[in-house]
Amino acid sequence: MTSDPNHDDFPTAWLEGELRLAGILDSRMIGLLRAIDESGSINQAAKQQGLSYKGAWQMIERANNLAPKVLIATATGGSKGGGTRLTAAGQALLQLFTRLEQQHRQFLRQLNQGLADDPEMMLLLKPLAIKTSATNQLFGTITAIQAGAINAEVSVELKGGERIVADLGLSMLDRLEISVGKDVLLLINAPEIGIVTEFDHQRLSARNCLHGAVIRVQRDGVDAQVALRLPGGDSLVATVTQASVESLGLKYDVPVSAVFKSNAVMLAVGDA
């Protein structure tokens, strides 16, 4: 089974793992066995597990065929209309897997607790745990904050030394407890980023301009995604028109710059 980060005994599930017995018996198969044991009906068990009746039967037949003893017995007709039950071997297997699940959860809990107690590992793992729809996610450290009447200009240094400026409301500054030296995750949607070539620089209103080289151009029929690598190792993805790809001559290793406004940058912080 996969560890449940919402389980009362678990810290945040940085490490997850699936329990699989004998190569084919996993939480899905055992869940079906449990449902059959509780309901006495393949049809009801299949519905509980989100399976089709045919799919449930195929799983049962495969398990029965591979096991040295029959795990599930079925009966048809009769005064009670038949039914399905686990055999003694099936009950023993269900009990074994249940015991292994408990030991597996305890094992993962101990490993996750060990990770949670390691500050250096948390520094590496916390940015990876944030789920977002933003195409670009960059890890950085706040180096300066310049507050205005309504907004604040937050300067963030990437791990390669590049600087990105984000525009943040003063209320959000307080809410996120933003301060110099704090580690943050920068989120930038690909359509917010423009691409200019090294030979096509003009006076730009965009606050951010990062230099790099194209590492990939992927066309989807209408637009194209252009990925560039920054000198420090980070990468950015921009969405541009295919006409722009052609007119700018964008291809592998062409030097370009990614330009975007400070209000296109979102900041995310981890729990203290």
CSV table of C-alpha atoms in Angstrom, one decimal:
chain,number,residue,atom,x,y,z
A,1,MET,CA,0.0,0.0,0.0
A,2,THR,CA,1.0,3.6,-0.3
A,3,SER,CA,1.7,5.5,2.9
A,4,ASP,CA,-1.1,7.9,3.8
A,5,PRO,CA,0.2,11.4,4.8
A,6,ASN,CA,-3.1,12.0,6.5
A,7,HIS,CA,-2.8,9.0,8.8
A,8,ASP,CA,-2.7,10.1,12.5
A,9,ASP,CA,0.6,8.3,13.2
A,10,PHE,CA,2.4,9.8,10.2
A,11,PRO,CA,4.6,12.9,9.9
A,12,THR,CA,4.5,14.4,6.4
A,13,ALA,CA,5.0,11.5,4.0
A,14,TRP,CA,8.2,12.6,2.3
A,15,LEU,CA,8.9,8.9,1.6
A,16,GLU,CA,6.2,6.7,0.1
A,17,GLY,CA,6.3,3.0,-0.8
A,18,GLU,CA,4.0,0.4,-2.1
A,19,LEU,CA,3.6,-3.0,-0.4
A,20,ARG,CA,3.4,-5.8,-2.8
A,21,LEU,CA,3.5,-9.5,-1.9
A,22,ALA,CA,4.7,-12.3,-4.2
A,23,GLY,CA,4.8,-9.8,-7.1
A,24,ILE,CA,1.0,-9.6,-7.7
A,25,LEU,CA,-0.7,-9.2,-4.3
A,26,ASP,CA,-1.0,-5.5,-3.7
A,27,SER,CA,-3.4,-3.1,-1.9
A,28,ARG,CA,-5.8,-3.3,-4.8
A,29,MET,CA,-6.1,-7.1,-4.7
A,30,ILE,CA,-6.2,-7.2,-0.9
A,31,GLY,CA,-8.9,-4.5,-0.9
A,32,LEU,CA,-11.0,-6.7,-3.2
A,33,LEU,CA,-10.5,-9.6,-0.8
A,34,ARG,CA,-11.5,-7.5,2.2
A,35,ALA,CA,-14.6,-6.3,0.4
A,36,ILE,CA,-15.6,-9.8,-0.6
A,37,ASP,CA,-15.1,-11.0,3.0
A,38,GLU,CA,-17.4,-8.1,4.2
A,39,SER,CA,-20.1,-8.3,1.6
A,40,GLY,CA,-20.1,-11.9,0.5
A,41,SER,CA,-20.7,-10.6,-3.1
A,42,ILE,CA,-18.3,-10.0,-6.0
A,43,ASN,CA,-20.7,-7.5,-7.5
A,44,GLN,CA,-20.8,-5.4,-4.3
A,45,ALA,CA,-17.1,-5.8,-3.7
A,46,ALA,CA,-16.3,-4.6,-7.2
A,47,LYS,CA,-18.4,-1.5,-6.7
A,48,GLN,CA,-16.7,-0.7,-3.4
A,49,GLN,CA,-13.3,-0.9,-5.0
A,50,GLY,CA,-14.2,1.0,-8.2
A,51,LEU,CA,-13.8,-2.1,-10.4
A,52,SER,CA,-16.0,-3.5,-13.1
A,53,TYR,CA,-17.6,-6.9,-12.4
A,54,LYS,CA,-15.5,-8.4,-15.2
A,55,GLY,CA,-12.3,-6.8,-13.9
A,56,ALA,CA,-13.0,-8.1,-10.4
A,57,TRP,CA,-13.6,-11.6,-11.7
A,58,GLN,CA,-10.3,-11.5,-13.7
A,59,MET,CA,-8.4,-10.5,-10.6
A,60,ILE,CA,-10.0,-13.3,-8.6
A,61,GLU,CA,-9.4,-15.9,-11.3
A,62,ARG,CA,-5.7,-14.9,-11.6
A,63,ALA,CA,-5.2,-15.1,-7.8
A,64,ASN,CA,-6.9,-18.4,-7.5
A,65,ASN,CA,-4.9,-19.9,-10.5
A,66,LEU,CA,-1.5,-18.8,-9.1
A,67,ALA,CA,-2.1,-19.7,-5.5
A,68,PRO,CA,-1.4,-23.3,-4.4
A,69,LYS,CA,-4.8,-23.3,-2.6
A,70,VAL,CA,-8.0,-21.7,-3.7
A,71,LEU,CA,-8.5,-18.3,-2.0
A,72,ILE,CA,-12.0,-17.5,-3.0
A,73,ALA,CA,-15.0,-19.9,-3.3
A,74,THR,CA,-18.2,-19.1,-5.1
A,75,ALA,CA,-21.6,-20.8,-5.1
A,76,THR,CA,-24.5,-20.3,-7.4
A,77,GLY,CA,-28.2,-20.9,-7.0
A,78,GLY,CA,-29.7,-22.6,-3.9
A,79,SER,CA,-32.3,-21.2,-1.6
A,80,LYS,CA,-30.0,-18.2,-0.7
A,81,GLY,CA,-29.1,-17.4,-4.2
A,82,GLY,CA,-25.4,-18.3,-3.9
A,83,GLY,CA,-22.6,-16.1,-2.8
A,84,THR,CA,-18.8,-15.6,-2.5
A,85,ARG,CA,-16.6,-16.2,0.5
A,86,LEU,CA,-12.9,-16.4,1.3
A,87,THR,CA,-11.6,-19.9,2.0
A,88,ALA,CA,-9.4,-20.6,5.0
A,89,ALA,CA,-6.4,-19.9,2.8
A,90,GLY,CA,-7.9,-16.6,1.7
A,91,GLN,CA,-8.6,-15.6,5.2
A,92,ALA,CA,-5.0,-16.5,6.2
A,93,LEU,CA,-3.6,-14.4,3.3
A,94,LEU,CA,-5.8,-11.4,4.3
A,95,GLN,CA,-4.6,-11.6,7.9
A,96,LEU,CA,-1.0,-11.8,6.8
A,97,PHE,CA,-1.3,-8.8,4.5
A,98,THR,CA,-3.0,-6.8,7.2
A,99,ARG,CA,-0.2,-7.5,9.6
A,100,LEU,CA,2.4,-6.6,7.0
A,101,GLU,CA,0.5,-3.4,6.2
A,102,GLN,CA,0.8,-2.4,9.9
A,103,GLN,CA,4.5,-3.1,9.9
A,104,HIS,CA,5.0,-1.3,6.6
A,105,ARG,CA,3.3,1.8,7.9
A,106,GLN,CA,5.4,1.7,11.0
A,107,PHE,CA,8.6,1.3,8.9
A,108,LEU,CA,7.6,4.3,6.7
A,109,ARG,CA,6.7,6.4,9.7
A,110,GLN,CA,10.1,5.9,11.2
A,111,LEU,CA,11.9,6.7,7.9
A,112,ASN,CA,9.8,9.8,7.4
A,113,GLN,CA,10.4,10.9,11.0
A,114,GLY,CA,14.1,10.5,10.4
A,115,LEU,CA,13.9,12.8,7.3
A,116,ALA,CA,11.8,15.3,9.2
A,117,ASP,CA,14.4,15.5,11.9
A,118,ASP,CA,17.2,16.3,9.4
A,119,PRO,CA,17.3,20.0,8.7
A,120,GLU,CA,19.6,19.6,5.6
A,121,MET,CA,17.2,17.1,4.0
A,122,MET,CA,14.2,19.3,4.8
A,123,LEU,CA,15.9,22.2,2.9
A,124,LEU,CA,16.1,19.9,-0.2
A,125,LEU,CA,12.7,18.2,0.1
A,126,LYS,CA,10.3,21.0,1.1
A,127,PRO,CA,10.4,22.8,-2.3
A,128,LEU,CA,9.7,19.5,-4.0
A,129,ALA,CA,6.6,18.9,-2.0
A,130,ILE,CA,4.7,22.0,-3.2
A,131,LYS,CA,2.1,21.2,-5.7
A,132,THR,CA,1.3,23.9,-8.2
A,133,SER,CA,0.1,24.4,-11.8
A,134,ALA,CA,2.9,26.9,-12.6
A,135,THR,CA,5.3,25.6,-15.2
A,136,ASN,CA,8.4,27.1,-13.7
A,137,GLN,CA,9.4,26.5,-10.1
A,138,LEU,CA,12.7,27.9,-8.9
A,139,PHE,CA,14.3,27.7,-5.5
A,140,GLY,CA,16.0,30.8,-4.2
A,141,THR,CA,16.9,33.0,-1.2
A,142,ILE,CA,15.6,36.5,-0.5
A,143,THR,CA,18.4,39.0,-0.6
A,144,ALA,CA,16.5,42.4,-0.4
A,145,ILE,CA,13.1,43.8,0.3
A,146,GLN,CA,12.2,47.3,-0.8
A,147,ALA,CA,8.8,48.4,0.6
A,148,GLY,CA,6.6,51.0,-1.0
A,149,ALA,CA,3.3,52.5,0.0
A,150,ILE,CA,1.3,49.5,-1.3
A,151,ASN,CA,3.6,46.9,-2.6
A,152,ALA,CA,7.1,45.6,-1.9
A,153,GLU,CA,9.8,44.7,-4.4
A,154,VAL,CA,11.4,41.4,-3.3
A,155,SER,CA,14.8,40.4,-4.7
A,156,VAL,CA,15.5,36.7,-4.8
A,157,GLU,CA,18.8,35.1,-5.7
A,158,LEU,CA,18.7,31.7,-7.4
A,159,LYS,CA,21.2,29.0,-6.5
A,160,GLY,CA,23.4,30.0,-9.5
A,161,GLY,CA,23.5,33.6,-8.5
A,162,GLU,CA,20.9,35.0,-11.0
A,163,ARG,CA,18.5,37.6,-9.5
A,164,ILE,CA,14.7,37.7,-9.9
A,165,VAL,CA,12.5,40.5,-8.7
A,166,ALA,CA,8.9,39.8,-7.5
A,167,ASP,CA,6.2,42.4,-6.8
A,168,LEU,CA,4.3,41.5,-3.6
A,169,GLY,CA,1.6,43.3,-1.7
A,170,LEU,CA,2.5,44.5,1.8
A,171,SER,CA,-0.3,42.4,3.3
A,172,MET,CA,1.0,39.3,1.6
A,173,LEU,CA,4.5,40.2,2.7
A,174,ASP,CA,3.4,40.0,6.4
A,175,ARG,CA,1.2,36.9,5.8
A,176,LEU,CA,4.0,34.9,4.3
A,177,GLU,CA,6.4,36.2,6.9
A,178,ILE,CA,8.8,37.2,4.1
A,179,SER,CA,12.3,38.4,5.3
A,180,VAL,CA,15.8,38.7,4.0
A,181,GLY,CA,17.6,35.3,4.2
A,182,LYS,CA,14.4,33.3,3.9
A,183,ASP,CA,14.3,30.5,1.4
A,184,VAL,CA,11.4,30.6,-1.1
A,185,LEU,CA,10.0,29.0,-4.2
A,186,LEU,CA,9.4,31.2,-7.2
A,187,LEU,CA,6.5,30.2,-9.4
A,188,ILE,CA,6.2,31.6,-13.0
A,189,ASN,CA,3.7,30.5,-15.6
A,190,ALA,CA,5.2,29.9,-19.1
A,191,PRO,CA,2.9,32.3,-21.0
A,192,GLU,CA,4.1,35.1,-18.8
A,193,ILE,CA,7.7,34.8,-20.1
A,194,GLY,CA,8.9,36.3,-23.4
A,195,ILE,CA,11.9,35.3,-25.3
A,196,VAL,CA,14.3,37.7,-27.0
A,197,THR,CA,17.6,36.9,-28.8
A,198,GLU,CA,20.9,38.3,-27.8
A,199,PHE,CA,20.8,40.2,-31.0
A,200,ASP,CA,17.3,41.6,-30.6
A,201,HIS,CA,17.5,43.4,-27.2
A,202,GLN,CA,15.4,46.5,-27.1
A,203,ARG,CA,14.3,48.8,-24.3
A,204,LEU,CA,12.1,46.5,-22.2
A,205,SER,CA,9.6,47.3,-19.5
A,206,ALA,CA,9.9,43.9,-18.0
A,207,ARG,CA,11.7,44.0,-14.6
A,208,ASN,CA,13.4,40.6,-15.1
A,209,CYS,CA,15.8,39.6,-17.8
A,210,LEU,CA,17.7,36.3,-17.5
A,211,HIS,CA,20.2,35.2,-20.0
A,212,GLY,CA,20.7,31.6,-21.1
A,213,ALA,CA,20.7,29.2,-24.1
A,214,VAL,CA,17.9,27.2,-25.7
A,215,ILE,CA,18.0,23.5,-24.7
A,216,ARG,CA,14.6,22.4,-26.2
A,217,VAL,CA,11.9,23.6,-28.5
A,218,GLN,CA,8.6,21.7,-28.4
A,219,ARG,CA,5.8,22.5,-30.9
A,220,ASP,CA,2.2,21.6,-30.2
A,221,GLY,CA,0.5,22.7,-33.4
A,222,VAL,CA,-0.3,26.2,-32.3
A,223,ASP,CA,2.2,27.4,-29.8
A,224,ALA,CA,5.6,26.2,-28.8
A,225,GLN,CA,7.4,25.7,-25.5
A,226,VAL,CA,10.9,27.0,-25.4
A,227,ALA,CA,13.2,25.8,-22.6
A,228,LEU,CA,16.4,27.6,-21.8
A,229,ARG,CA,19.2,26.8,-19.4
A,230,LEU,CA,20.5,29.5,-17.1
A,231,PRO,CA,24.3,29.7,-16.4
A,232,GLY,CA,23.7,28.5,-12.8
A,233,GLY,CA,21.9,25.3,-14.0
A,234,ASP,CA,18.3,26.3,-13.5
A,235,SER,CA,16.0,26.1,-16.5
A,236,LEU,CA,13.0,28.2,-17.6
A,237,VAL,CA,10.1,27.3,-20.0
A,238,ALA,CA,8.4,30.0,-22.0
A,239,THR,CA,5.3,29.6,-24.2
A,240,VAL,CA,5.6,31.5,-27.5
A,241,THR,CA,4.0,31.4,-30.9
A,242,GLN,CA,5.4,29.2,-33.6
A,243,ALA,CA,5.9,32.3,-35.7
A,244,SER,CA,8.2,33.7,-33.0
A,245,VAL,CA,10.2,30.4,-33.0
A,246,GLU,CA,10.8,30.9,-36.8
A,247,SER,CA,11.4,34.6,-36.8
A,248,LEU,CA,13.9,34.4,-33.9
A,249,GLY,CA,15.6,31.3,-35.2
A,250,LEU,CA,15.1,29.5,-31.9
A,251,LYS,CA,16.9,26.2,-31.8
A,252,TYR,CA,19.3,24.2,-29.6
A,253,ASP,CA,22.1,26.3,-28.1
A,254,VAL,CA,21.0,29.6,-29.4
A,255,PRO,CA,21.7,32.3,-26.8
A,256,VAL,CA,18.5,34.0,-25.7
A,257,SER,CA,17.0,35.9,-22.8
A,258,ALA,CA,13.8,35.3,-20.8
A,259,VAL,CA,12.0,38.5,-19.9
A,260,PHE,CA,9.0,38.8,-17.6
A,261,LYS,CA,7.5,41.4,-15.3
A,262,SER,CA,7.9,41.4,-11.5
A,263,ASN,CA,4.1,40.9,-11.0
A,264,ALA,CA,4.3,37.6,-13.0
A,265,VAL,CA,6.4,36.0,-10.2
A,266,MET,CA,4.6,34.3,-7.3
A,267,LEU,CA,6.3,33.3,-4.1
A,268,ALA,CA,5.7,30.2,-2.0
A,269,VAL,CA,7.1,29.5,1.4
A,270,GLY,CA,7.2,26.3,3.4
A,271,ASP,CA,6.0,25.8,6.9
A,272,ALA,CA,8.3,27.1,9.6
